[in-house]
Amino acid sequence: YARRLKRNHQGYGDTFFIDEVFVKIQGKQHYLWRAVDQDGEVVDVFLQPRRDAKAAKRFFKRLFKRHDAEPRKIVTDKLRSYSVAHRELIPDTLHDTRQYTNNRAELSHQPTRVRERGMREFKSVEQAQGFLSVHAEVYNLFNLGRHLVSAKHYRSFRQRAFASWEKAVTI
């Protein structure tokens, strides 16, 4: 479903908030890297066993390959791996590491944590990556920002979201 939903997506903003969080899979610690744009839409998620500079560069390459363009600005925490990847791959992009500016990315992990608890942890890396990719696309589709629009517009956005979902799940 994720591929079909992505095909209909309109595009992301020009500021990416990037963060990583640990996830246990079969007792081993892995890192879930996530990029969110300024509107709160999940741009990409990627599961890796490490969070060093090599892992950060791998995530950045994957992110920009899928996004087709460099963002105007990236916002991260102070993890040194981000600075290395930024310096080597996208030196012309602004890089903000001030405290609290990365809260949008930090909060984007919450829906995933809720689903992870309900599933009683992930069983394998492949299962986790597959689930997280689909979950991100479905979240983007149905997370409509109710507080930002009138009830009339919200209903029309919701109808459009369900129509897109119906189109994606029917073959």
PDB file of N, CA and C in Angstrom, residues 19-79:
ATOM      1  N   ASP A  19      15.710  12.817  13.221  1.00  0.00           N
ATOM      2  CA  ASP A  19      16.004  12.293  14.547  1.00  0.00           C
ATOM      3  C   ASP A  19      16.121  10.778  14.469  1.00  0.00           C
ATOM      4  N   GLU A  20      16.720  10.200  15.490  1.00  0.00           N
ATOM      5  CA  GLU A  20      16.818   8.749  15.584  1.00  0.00           C
ATOM      6  C   GLU A  20      16.366   8.327  16.976  1.00  0.00           C
ATOM      7  N   VAL A  21      15.839   7.119  17.073  1.00  0.00           N
ATOM      8  CA  VAL A  21      15.390   6.573  18.346  1.00  0.00           C
ATOM      9  C   VAL A  21      15.714   5.083  18.330  1.00  0.00           C
ATOM     10  N   PHE A  22      16.022   4.517  19.492  1.00  0.00           N
ATOM     11  CA  PHE A  22      16.372   3.100  19.491  1.00  0.00           C
ATOM     12  C   PHE A  22      15.113   2.242  19.541  1.00  0.00           C
ATOM     13  N   VAL A  23      15.207   1.083  18.917  1.00  0.00           N
ATOM     14  CA  VAL A  23      14.121   0.106  18.880  1.00  0.00           C
ATOM     15  C   VAL A  23      14.755  -1.250  19.148  1.00  0.00           C
ATOM     16  N   LYS A  24      14.168  -2.033  20.052  1.00  0.00           N
ATOM     17  CA  LYS A  24      14.700  -3.368  20.314  1.00  0.00           C
ATOM     18  C   LYS A  24      14.003  -4.374  19.418  1.00  0.00           C
ATOM     19  N   ILE A  25      14.808  -5.184  18.741  1.00  0.00           N
ATOM     20  CA  ILE A  25      14.288  -6.246  17.891  1.00  0.00           C
ATOM     21  C   ILE A  25      15.019  -7.522  18.278  1.00  0.00           C
ATOM     22  N   GLN A  26      14.282  -8.479  18.793  1.00  0.00           N
ATOM     23  CA  GLN A  26      14.839  -9.745  19.276  1.00  0.00           C
ATOM     24  C   GLN A  26      15.973  -9.512  20.271  1.00  0.00           C
ATOM     25  N   GLY A  27      15.787  -8.563  21.165  1.00  0.00           N
ATOM     26  CA  GLY A  27      16.762  -8.286  22.203  1.00  0.00           C
ATOM     27  C   GLY A  27      17.953  -7.444  21.776  1.00  0.00           C
ATOM     28  N   LYS A  28      18.069  -7.130  20.500  1.00  0.00           N
ATOM     29  CA  LYS A  28      19.184  -6.314  20.012  1.00  0.00           C
ATOM     30  C   LYS A  28      18.708  -4.901  19.720  1.00  0.00           C
ATOM     31  N   GLN A  29      19.555  -3.945  20.031  1.00  0.00           N
ATOM     32  CA  GLN A  29      19.201  -2.541  19.833  1.00  0.00           C
ATOM     33  C   GLN A  29      19.484  -2.114  18.394  1.00  0.00           C
ATOM     34  N   HIS A  30      18.483  -1.529  17.751  1.00  0.00           N
ATOM     35  CA  HIS A  30      18.616  -0.949  16.419  1.00  0.00           C
ATOM     36  C   HIS A  30      18.179   0.510  16.523  1.00  0.00           C
ATOM     37  N   TYR A  31      18.455   1.279  15.483  1.00  0.00           N
ATOM     38  CA  TYR A  31      18.093   2.693  15.496  1.00  0.00           C
ATOM     39  C   TYR A  31      17.142   3.000  14.352  1.00  0.00           C
ATOM     40  N   LEU A  32      16.056   3.630  14.702  1.00  0.00           N
ATOM     41  CA  LEU A  32      15.063   4.050  13.724  1.00  0.00           C
ATOM     42  C   LEU A  32      15.333   5.518  13.403  1.00  0.00           C
ATOM     43  N   TRP A  33      15.752   5.792  12.178  1.00  0.00           N
ATOM     44  CA  TRP A  33      16.025   7.149  11.715  1.00  0.00           C
ATOM     45  C   TRP A  33      14.760   7.657  11.049  1.00  0.00           C
ATOM     46  N   ARG A  34      14.366   8.884  11.339  1.00  0.00           N
ATOM     47  CA  ARG A  34      13.131   9.429  10.800  1.00  0.00           C
ATOM     48  C   ARG A  34      13.336  10.879  10.382  1.00  0.00           C
ATOM     49  N   ALA A  35      12.778  11.224   9.227  1.00  0.00           N
ATOM     50  CA  ALA A  35      12.793  12.608   8.748  1.00  0.00           C
ATOM     51  C   ALA A  35      11.349  13.069   8.604  1.00  0.00           C
ATOM     52  N   VAL A  36      11.064  14.252   9.137  1.00  0.00           N
ATOM     53  CA  VAL A  36       9.726  14.837   9.111  1.00  0.00           C
ATOM     54  C   VAL A  36       9.849  16.232   8.515  1.00  0.00           C
ATOM     55  N   ASP A  37       8.898  16.639   7.681  1.00  0.00           N
ATOM     56  CA  ASP A  37       8.979  17.996   7.128  1.00  0.00           C
ATOM     57  C   ASP A  37       8.304  18.991   8.068  1.00  0.00           C
ATOM     58  N   GLN A  38       8.290  20.272   7.687  1.00  0.00           N
ATOM     59  CA  GLN A  38       7.780  21.308   8.590  1.00  0.00           C
ATOM     60  C   GLN A  38       6.280  21.205   8.835  1.00  0.00           C
ATOM     61  N   ASP A  39       5.563  20.435   8.013  1.00  0.00           N
ATOM     62  CA  ASP A  39       4.127  20.251   8.212  1.00  0.00           C
ATOM     63  C   ASP A  39       3.817  19.011   9.037  1.00  0.00           C
ATOM     64  N   GLY A  40       4.844  18.310   9.495  1.00  0.00           N
ATOM     65  CA  GLY A  40       4.643  17.125  10.319  1.00  0.00           C
ATOM     66  C   GLY A  40       4.489  15.834   9.531  1.00  0.00           C
ATOM     67  N   GLU A  41       4.686  15.885   8.220  1.00  0.00           N
ATOM     68  CA  GLU A  41       4.571  14.670   7.409  1.00  0.00           C
ATOM     69  C   GLU A  41       5.872  13.884   7.464  1.00  0.00           C
ATOM     70  N   VAL A  42       5.753  12.587   7.634  1.00  0.00           N
ATOM     71  CA  VAL A  42       6.927  11.727   7.684  1.00  0.00           C
ATOM     72  C   VAL A  42       7.468  11.570   6.268  1.00  0.00           C
ATOM     73  N   VAL A  43       8.698  12.003   6.041  1.00  0.00           N
ATOM     74  CA  VAL A  43       9.318  11.928   4.719  1.00  0.00           C
ATOM     75  C   VAL A  43       9.909  10.540   4.498  1.00  0.00           C
ATOM     76  N   ASP A  44      10.626  10.019   5.501  1.00  0.00           N
ATOM     77  CA  ASP A  44      11.219   8.692   5.365  1.00  0.00           C
ATOM     78  C   ASP A  44      11.546   8.136   6.739  1.00  0.00           C
ATOM     79  N   VAL A  45      11.524   6.805   6.848  1.00  0.00           N
ATOM     80  CA  VAL A  45      11.974   6.092   8.040  1.00  0.00           C
ATOM     81  C   VAL A  45      12.933   5.002   7.581  1.00  0.00           C
ATOM     82  N   PHE A  46      13.964   4.761   8.387  1.00  0.00           N
ATOM     83  CA  PHE A  46      14.972   3.773   8.005  1.00  0.00           C
ATOM     84  C   PHE A  46      15.542   3.146   9.266  1.00  0.00           C
ATOM     85  N   LEU A  47      15.581   1.838   9.302  1.00  0.00           N
ATOM     86  CA  LEU A  47      16.059   1.093  10.456  1.00  0.00           C
ATOM     87  C   LEU A  47      17.484   0.616  10.194  1.00  0.00           C
ATOM     88  N   GLN A  48      18.405   0.910  11.144  1.00  0.00           N
ATOM     89  CA  GLN A  48      19.805   0.516  10.991  1.00  0.00           C
ATOM     90  C   GLN A  48      20.346   0.017  12.330  1.00  0.00           C
ATOM     91  N   PRO A  49      21.371  -0.822  12.296  1.00  0.00           N
ATOM     92  CA  PRO A  49      21.925  -1.341  13.555  1.00  0.00           C
ATOM     93  C   PRO A  49      22.811  -0.344  14.307  1.00  0.00           C
ATOM     94  N   ARG A  50      23.253   0.719  13.635  1.00  0.00           N
ATOM     95  CA  ARG A  50      24.158   1.680  14.285  1.00  0.00           C
ATOM     96  C   ARG A  50      23.658   3.110  14.100  1.00  0.00           C
ATOM     97  N   ARG A  51      24.294   4.005  14.834  1.00  0.00           N
ATOM     98  CA  ARG A  51      23.983   5.429  14.642  1.00  0.00           C
ATOM     99  C   ARG A  51      25.257   6.252  14.515  1.00  0.00           C
ATOM    100  N   ASP A  52      26.217   5.718  13.805  1.00  0.00           N
ATOM    101  CA  ASP A  52      27.478   6.409  13.570  1.00  0.00           C
ATOM    102  C   ASP A  52      27.385   7.258  12.301  1.00  0.00           C
ATOM    103  N   ALA A  53      28.519   7.857  11.912  1.00  0.00           N
ATOM    104  CA  ALA A  53      28.531   8.744  10.739  1.00  0.00           C
ATOM    105  C   ALA A  53      28.164   7.995   9.463  1.00  0.00           C
ATOM    106  N   LYS A  54      28.625   6.754   9.347  1.00  0.00           N
ATOM    107  CA  LYS A  54      28.311   5.952   8.159  1.00  0.00           C
ATOM    108  C   LYS A  54      26.800   5.714   8.047  1.00  0.00           C
ATOM    109  N   ALA A  55      26.165   5.436   9.175  1.00  0.00           N
ATOM    110  CA  ALA A  55      24.714   5.218   9.184  1.00  0.00           C
ATOM    111  C   ALA A  55      23.973   6.508   8.839  1.00  0.00           C
ATOM    112  N   ALA A  56      24.448   7.636   9.359  1.00  0.00           N
ATOM    113  CA  ALA A  56      23.815   8.924   9.056  1.00  0.00           C
ATOM    114  C   ALA A  56      23.934   9.248   7.572  1.00  0.00           C
ATOM    115  N   LYS A  57      25.111   8.991   6.994  1.00  0.00           N
ATOM    116  CA  LYS A  57      25.297   9.241   5.556  1.00  0.00           C
ATOM    117  C   LYS A  57      24.392   8.338   4.723  1.00  0.00           C
ATOM    118  N   ARG A  58      24.261   7.084   5.141  1.00  0.00           N
ATOM    119  CA  ARG A  58      23.391   6.158   4.420  1.00  0.00           C
ATOM    120  C   ARG A  58      21.937   6.653   4.455  1.00  0.00           C
ATOM    121  N   PHE A  59      21.502   7.133   5.616  1.00  0.00           N
ATOM    122  CA  PHE A  59      20.133   7.647   5.727  1.00  0.00           C
ATOM    123  C   PHE A  59      19.950   8.906   4.881  1.00  0.00           C
ATOM    124  N   PHE A  60      20.916   9.818   4.918  1.00  0.00           N
ATOM    125  CA  PHE A  60      20.816  11.048   4.124  1.00  0.00           C
ATOM    126  C   PHE A  60      20.749  10.737   2.631  1.00  0.00           C
ATOM    127  N   LYS A  61      21.601   9.810   2.168  1.00  0.00           N
ATOM    128  CA  LYS A  61      21.587   9.444   0.744  1.00  0.00           C
ATOM    129  C   LYS A  61      20.236   8.871   0.345  1.00  0.00           C
ATOM    130  N   ARG A  62      19.710   7.987   1.183  1.00  0.00           N
ATOM    131  CA  ARG A  62      18.402   7.386   0.910  1.00  0.00           C
ATOM    132  C   ARG A  62      17.317   8.462   0.896  1.00  0.00           C
ATOM    133  N   LEU A  63      17.382   9.360   1.857  1.00  0.00           N
ATOM    134  CA  LEU A  63      16.392  10.424   1.989  1.00  0.00           C
ATOM    135  C   LEU A  63      16.386  11.341   0.770  1.00  0.00           C
ATOM    136  N   PHE A  64      17.548  11.774   0.325  1.00  0.00           N
ATOM    137  CA  PHE A  64      17.610  12.719  -0.792  1.00  0.00           C
ATOM    138  C   PHE A  64      17.359  12.037  -2.130  1.00  0.00           C
ATOM    139  N   LYS A  65      17.658  10.753  -2.218  1.00  0.00           N
ATOM    140  CA  LYS A  65      17.351  10.009  -3.441  1.00  0.00           C
ATOM    141  C   LYS A  65      15.832   9.899  -3.618  1.00  0.00           C
ATOM    142  N   ARG A  66      15.139   9.658  -2.524  1.00  0.00           N
ATOM    143  CA  ARG A  66      13.683   9.530  -2.584  1.00  0.00           C
ATOM    144  C   ARG A  66      12.986  10.883  -2.706  1.00  0.00           C
ATOM    145  N   HIS A  67      13.623  11.925  -2.213  1.00  0.00           N
ATOM    146  CA  HIS A  67      12.994  13.247  -2.209  1.00  0.00           C
ATOM    147  C   HIS A  67      13.282  14.027  -3.484  1.00  0.00           C
ATOM    148  N   ASP A  68      14.264  13.640  -4.245  1.00  0.00           N
ATOM    149  CA  ASP A  68      14.646  14.252  -5.523  1.00  0.00           C
ATOM    150  C   ASP A  68      15.354  15.594  -5.397  1.00  0.00           C
ATOM    151  N   ALA A  69      15.366  16.206  -4.236  1.00  0.00           N
ATOM    152  CA  ALA A  69      16.024  17.507  -4.095  1.00  0.00           C
ATOM    153  C   ALA A  69      16.519  17.679  -2.662  1.00  0.00           C
ATOM    154  N   GLU A  70      17.534  18.502  -2.511  1.00  0.00           N
ATOM    155  CA  GLU A  70      18.027  18.806  -1.174  1.00  0.00           C
ATOM    156  C   GLU A  70      17.062  19.765  -0.491  1.00  0.00           C
ATOM    157  N   PRO A  71      16.864  19.611   0.813  1.00  0.00           N
ATOM    158  CA  PRO A  71      16.030  20.580   1.522  1.00  0.00           C
ATOM    159  C   PRO A  71      16.783  21.900   1.693  1.00  0.00           C
ATOM    160  N   ARG A  72      16.048  22.941   1.976  1.00  0.00           N
ATOM    161  CA  ARG A  72      16.668  24.241   2.231  1.00  0.00           C
ATOM    162  C   ARG A  72      17.369  24.233   3.588  1.00  0.00           C
ATOM    163  N   LYS A  73      16.787  23.472   4.543  1.00  0.00           N
ATOM    164  CA  LYS A  73      17.299  23.471   5.910  1.00  0.00           C
ATOM    165  C   LYS A  73      17.037  22.106   6.544  1.00  0.00           C
ATOM    166  N   ILE A  74      17.992  21.625   7.355  1.00  0.00           N
ATOM    167  CA  ILE A  74      17.743  20.441   8.165  1.00  0.00           C
ATOM    168  C   ILE A  74      17.902  20.821   9.631  1.00  0.00           C
ATOM    169  N   VAL A  75      17.072  20.228  10.465  1.00  0.00           N
ATOM    170  CA  VAL A  75      17.096  20.480  11.900  1.00  0.00           C
ATOM    171  C   VAL A  75      17.343  19.138  12.582  1.00  0.00           C
ATOM    172  N   THR A  76      18.404  19.059  13.386  1.00  0.00           N
ATOM    173  CA  THR A  76      18.748  17.816  14.073  1.00  0.00           C
ATOM    174  C   THR A  76      19.107  18.118  15.519  1.00  0.00           C
ATOM    175  N   ASP A  77      19.326  17.047  16.288  1.00  0.00           N
ATOM    176  CA  ASP A  77      19.898  17.247  17.614  1.00  0.00           C
ATOM    177  C   ASP A  77      21.415  17.358  17.448  1.00  0.00           C
ATOM    178  N   LYS A  78      22.150  17.325  18.529  1.00  0.00           N
ATOM    179  CA  LYS A  78      23.588  17.580  18.453  1.00  0.00           C
ATOM    180  C   LYS A  78      24.432  16.323  18.214  1.00  0.00           C
ATOM    181  N   LEU A  79      23.830  15.233  17.795  1.00  0.00           N
ATOM    182  CA  LEU A  79      24.580  14.014  17.497  1.00  0.00           C
ATOM    183  C   LEU A  79      25.619  14.320  16.414  1.00  0.00           C
TER     184      LEU A  79
END
